[in-house]
Amino acid sequence: MFNKIVNYCKACYDELAHKTTWPSRAQLTHSAMVVLSASLVIALVVFAMDFVFQHVMDFVYPS
């Protein structure tokens, strides 16, 4: 049982250290900027929709 666990850990290390292609720092930075930009755009769209709907509801149902 212990040998199976050791062999599994060795195989995992070999896979991550030698067989996996890791992105370069430039690729990682670019991908992070794309995600941040998309998140900001989506947040602004949701904010704008919330603002518009709030004012429409205030117009429809005045308090």
Short mmCIF file of N, CA and C in Angstrom, two decimals:
data_model
loop_
_atom_site.label_atom_id
_atom_site.label_comp_id
_atom_site.label_asym_id
_atom_site.label_seq_id
_atom_site.Cartn_x
_atom_site.Cartn_y
_atom_site.Cartn_z
N MET A 1 0.82 -1.19 0.00
CA MET A 1 0.00 0.00 0.00
C MET A 1 0.87 1.26 0.00
N PHE A 2 1.91 1.25 0.85
CA PHE A 2 2.80 2.42 0.94
C PHE A 2 3.53 2.64 -0.37
N ASN A 3 3.93 1.55 -1.06
CA ASN A 3 4.63 1.68 -2.34
C ASN A 3 3.74 2.32 -3.40
N LYS A 4 2.44 2.03 -3.37
CA LYS A 4 1.52 2.63 -4.33
C LYS A 4 1.44 4.14 -4.13
N ILE A 5 1.41 4.57 -2.88
CA ILE A 5 1.34 6.01 -2.58
C ILE A 5 2.63 6.70 -3.03
N VAL A 6 3.78 6.08 -2.75
CA VAL A 6 5.07 6.65 -3.15
C VAL A 6 5.15 6.73 -4.66
N ASN A 7 4.76 5.67 -5.35
CA ASN A 7 4.80 5.67 -6.82
C ASN A 7 3.86 6.72 -7.40
N TYR A 8 2.70 6.90 -6.78
CA TYR A 8 1.76 7.92 -7.24
C TYR A 8 2.36 9.31 -7.08
N CYS A 9 2.98 9.56 -5.94
CA CYS A 9 3.60 10.88 -5.71
C CYS A 9 4.74 11.12 -6.68
N LYS A 10 5.55 10.11 -6.96
CA LYS A 10 6.64 10.25 -7.94
C LYS A 10 6.09 10.53 -9.33
N ALA A 11 5.02 9.85 -9.71
CA ALA A 11 4.41 10.07 -11.02
C ALA A 11 3.83 11.48 -11.12
N CYS A 12 3.21 11.95 -10.04
CA CYS A 12 2.67 13.31 -10.03
C CYS A 12 3.79 14.33 -10.18
N TYR A 13 4.87 14.15 -9.45
CA TYR A 13 6.00 15.08 -9.54
C TYR A 13 6.58 15.07 -10.95
N ASP A 14 6.78 13.89 -11.52
CA ASP A 14 7.33 13.77 -12.86
C ASP A 14 6.43 14.47 -13.88
N GLU A 15 5.13 14.31 -13.73
CA GLU A 15 4.18 14.95 -14.64
C GLU A 15 4.28 16.47 -14.55
N LEU A 16 4.29 17.00 -13.33
CA LEU A 16 4.32 18.45 -13.14
C LEU A 16 5.67 19.07 -13.48
N ALA A 17 6.75 18.36 -13.19
CA ALA A 17 8.08 18.94 -13.37
C ALA A 17 8.60 18.79 -14.79
N HIS A 18 8.24 17.71 -15.48
CA HIS A 18 8.89 17.43 -16.76
C HIS A 18 7.94 17.37 -17.96
N LYS A 19 6.69 17.09 -17.75
CA LYS A 19 5.78 16.89 -18.89
C LYS A 19 4.79 18.02 -19.08
N THR A 20 4.71 18.95 -18.13
CA THR A 20 3.75 20.04 -18.22
C THR A 20 4.41 21.26 -18.83
N THR A 21 3.71 21.91 -19.74
CA THR A 21 4.20 23.15 -20.33
C THR A 21 3.62 24.32 -19.55
N TRP A 22 4.48 25.04 -18.87
CA TRP A 22 4.04 26.17 -18.05
C TRP A 22 4.12 27.44 -18.89
N PRO A 23 3.19 28.38 -18.71
CA PRO A 23 3.23 29.63 -19.46
C PRO A 23 4.40 30.51 -19.01
N SER A 24 4.87 31.33 -19.93
CA SER A 24 5.94 32.26 -19.58
C SER A 24 5.35 33.39 -18.73
N ARG A 25 6.23 34.20 -18.17
CA ARG A 25 5.77 35.32 -17.34
C ARG A 25 4.96 36.30 -18.17
N ALA A 26 5.38 36.54 -19.41
CA ALA A 26 4.65 37.47 -20.29
C ALA A 26 3.26 36.93 -20.62
N GLN A 27 3.16 35.64 -20.92
CA GLN A 27 1.85 35.04 -21.21
C GLN A 27 0.95 35.11 -19.99
N LEU A 28 1.51 34.85 -18.83
CA LEU A 28 0.73 34.87 -17.60
C LEU A 28 0.24 36.28 -17.29
N THR A 29 1.10 37.27 -17.49
CA THR A 29 0.72 38.66 -17.27
C THR A 29 -0.37 39.08 -18.24
N HIS A 30 -0.23 38.69 -19.50
CA HIS A 30 -1.24 39.04 -20.51
C HIS A 30 -2.58 38.41 -20.16
N SER A 31 -2.58 37.15 -19.79
CA SER A 31 -3.83 36.47 -19.44
C SER A 31 -4.48 37.11 -18.21
N ALA A 32 -3.67 37.49 -17.24
CA ALA A 32 -4.21 38.14 -16.05
C ALA A 32 -4.84 39.48 -16.40
N MET A 33 -4.21 40.24 -17.29
CA MET A 33 -4.76 41.53 -17.70
C MET A 33 -6.07 41.35 -18.47
N VAL A 34 -6.17 40.32 -19.29
CA VAL A 34 -7.41 40.05 -20.01
C VAL A 34 -8.53 39.73 -19.03
N VAL A 35 -8.24 38.91 -18.04
CA VAL A 35 -9.25 38.56 -17.04
C VAL A 35 -9.67 39.79 -16.23
N LEU A 36 -8.70 40.59 -15.81
CA LEU A 36 -9.02 41.79 -15.05
C LEU A 36 -9.85 42.77 -15.87
N SER A 37 -9.49 42.94 -17.14
CA SER A 37 -10.24 43.86 -18.00
C SER A 37 -11.67 43.37 -18.21
N ALA A 38 -11.83 42.08 -18.48
CA ALA A 38 -13.16 41.53 -18.69
C ALA A 38 -14.00 41.65 -17.41
N SER A 39 -13.39 41.41 -16.26
CA SER A 39 -14.11 41.53 -14.99
C SER A 39 -14.56 42.97 -14.76
N LEU A 40 -13.70 43.93 -15.08
CA LEU A 40 -14.06 45.33 -14.91
C LEU A 40 -15.20 45.73 -15.84
N VAL A 41 -15.14 45.28 -17.09
CA VAL A 41 -16.21 45.61 -18.05
C VAL A 41 -17.54 45.01 -17.58
N ILE A 42 -17.51 43.76 -17.17
CA ILE A 42 -18.74 43.11 -16.71
C ILE A 42 -19.29 43.81 -15.47
N ALA A 43 -18.40 44.20 -14.54
CA ALA A 43 -18.85 44.90 -13.34
C ALA A 43 -19.49 46.25 -13.71
N LEU A 44 -18.91 46.95 -14.66
CA LEU A 44 -19.49 48.24 -15.09
C LEU A 44 -20.84 48.05 -15.77
N VAL A 45 -20.98 47.00 -16.56
CA VAL A 45 -22.26 46.73 -17.22
C VAL A 45 -23.33 46.41 -16.17
N VAL A 46 -22.99 45.58 -15.19
CA VAL A 46 -23.95 45.24 -14.14
C VAL A 46 -24.31 46.48 -13.33
N PHE A 47 -23.34 47.33 -13.03
CA PHE A 47 -23.61 48.57 -12.30
C PHE A 47 -24.56 49.46 -13.10
N ALA A 48 -24.30 49.60 -14.40
CA ALA A 48 -25.15 50.45 -15.24
C ALA A 48 -26.57 49.90 -15.30
N MET A 49 -26.71 48.59 -15.47
CA MET A 49 -28.04 47.99 -15.51
C MET A 49 -28.77 48.19 -14.19
N ASP A 50 -28.08 48.01 -13.07
CA ASP A 50 -28.68 48.21 -11.76
C ASP A 50 -29.13 49.65 -11.59
N PHE A 51 -28.32 50.60 -12.01
CA PHE A 51 -28.64 52.02 -11.91
C PHE A 51 -29.88 52.35 -12.73
N VAL A 52 -29.92 51.85 -13.97
CA VAL A 52 -31.07 52.13 -14.85
C VAL A 52 -32.33 51.49 -14.29
N PHE A 53 -32.27 50.23 -13.91
CA PHE A 53 -33.45 49.54 -13.40
C PHE A 53 -33.95 50.17 -12.09
N GLN A 54 -33.04 50.65 -11.27
CA GLN A 54 -33.45 51.30 -10.03
C GLN A 54 -34.26 52.56 -10.35
N HIS A 55 -33.80 53.34 -11.32
CA HIS A 55 -34.51 54.55 -11.66
C HIS A 55 -35.83 54.26 -12.38
N VAL A 56 -35.86 53.21 -13.17
CA VAL A 56 -37.12 52.82 -13.82
C VAL A 56 -38.13 52.39 -12.76
N MET A 57 -37.70 51.60 -11.78
CA MET A 57 -38.60 51.15 -10.73
C MET A 57 -39.06 52.33 -9.86
N ASP A 58 -38.18 53.29 -9.61
CA ASP A 58 -38.59 54.49 -8.88
C ASP A 58 -39.63 55.29 -9.65
N PHE A 59 -39.51 55.29 -10.97
CA PHE A 59 -40.49 55.98 -11.81
C PHE A 59 -41.82 55.24 -11.82
N VAL A 60 -41.78 53.92 -11.92
CA VAL A 60 -42.98 53.11 -12.00
C VAL A 60 -43.70 53.06 -10.65
N TYR A 61 -42.92 52.89 -9.59
CA TYR A 61 -43.48 52.78 -8.23
C TYR A 61 -42.91 53.90 -7.36
N PRO A 62 -43.43 55.11 -7.49
CA PRO A 62 -42.92 56.20 -6.67
C PRO A 62 -43.27 55.99 -5.19
N SER A 63 -42.34 56.40 -4.33
CA SER A 63 -42.60 56.19 -2.90
C SER A 63 -42.95 57.50 -2.21
#
